[in-house]
XYZ file of C-alpha atoms in Angstrom:
89
model
C -40.802 -0.791 -0.017
C -41.784 2.854 -0.498
C -38.402 3.880 -1.870
C -37.804 6.309 -4.717
C -34.744 7.341 -6.727
C -33.404 10.697 -5.567
C -30.632 12.800 -7.069
C -28.586 13.676 -3.971
C -25.648 15.185 -5.892
C -26.086 18.573 -4.202
C -25.917 17.109 -0.694
C -23.050 14.610 -1.112
C -19.292 15.135 -1.298
C -16.441 12.939 -2.444
C -14.387 11.584 0.441
C -17.123 12.017 3.065
C -18.299 8.900 4.895
C -22.085 8.515 5.154
C -24.148 6.020 7.157
C -27.331 4.380 5.912
C -29.789 5.214 8.691
C -32.946 4.441 6.662
C -33.498 0.979 8.138
C -33.484 -0.617 4.674
C -30.928 -1.114 1.892
C -29.986 1.877 -0.259
C -28.982 1.464 -3.902
C -26.412 3.937 -5.264
C -25.908 4.851 -8.907
C -23.042 7.204 -9.791
C -22.725 8.622 -13.316
C -19.226 9.608 -14.277
C -17.640 12.004 -16.745
C -15.494 10.741 -19.626
C -12.249 12.293 -18.416
C -8.939 10.555 -19.090
C -7.095 9.300 -16.015
C -10.055 9.969 -13.703
C -11.524 7.418 -11.307
C -14.442 6.816 -8.951
C -14.422 4.268 -6.095
C -17.415 3.125 -4.035
C -16.527 1.630 -0.649
C -19.231 0.107 1.570
C -18.459 -1.007 5.112
C -14.749 -0.655 4.439
C -14.855 -2.879 1.334
C -14.182 -1.473 -2.143
C -17.187 -2.794 -4.097
C -17.032 -0.803 -7.331
C -14.414 1.133 -9.259
C -14.548 3.045 -12.514
C -11.388 4.282 -14.159
C -11.325 6.678 -17.114
C -8.798 5.558 -19.628
C -8.685 6.418 -23.301
C -11.790 4.379 -24.163
C -14.162 5.345 -21.376
C -17.919 4.859 -21.731
C -19.702 7.349 -19.446
C -23.051 5.586 -19.806
C -21.947 2.741 -17.523
C -22.634 3.784 -13.909
C -20.869 2.798 -10.727
C -23.551 0.903 -8.802
C -23.786 -0.582 -5.321
C -26.056 -1.568 -2.450
C -25.583 -0.200 1.077
C -27.084 -2.372 3.838
C -28.942 -0.732 6.730
C -26.495 0.702 9.275
C -23.498 0.391 6.938
C -21.162 3.239 6.053
C -20.323 4.225 2.497
C -17.884 6.615 0.877
C -17.244 7.654 -2.715
C -13.723 8.742 -3.581
C -12.313 9.862 -6.882
C -11.018 12.632 -9.043
C -14.109 14.837 -9.397
C -15.419 12.928 -12.409
C -18.993 12.612 -11.095
C -21.943 13.867 -13.144
C -24.610 12.636 -10.720
C -25.043 10.751 -7.469
C -28.442 9.072 -7.130
C -29.785 6.926 -4.313
C -32.812 4.667 -4.081
C -33.943 5.460 -0.529
């Protein structure tokens, strides 16, 4: 489909709502830091689809992942535990 993975960490902010205007689905992959009592939520179209919580046994290698349909909104919220925010667009 002509899509490539892009690290958009520098142009995205926690708590900001974005809209997929690409005309095709976007995949999101969020890498998180192993920080106790931290969390990351991915909400698409008003529905919480993925959540990662950092307890005492937190494995940072497991990403938060989701698909954003064309025209849908998405927002990532959390406690600043993100290492990277990548999108297949």
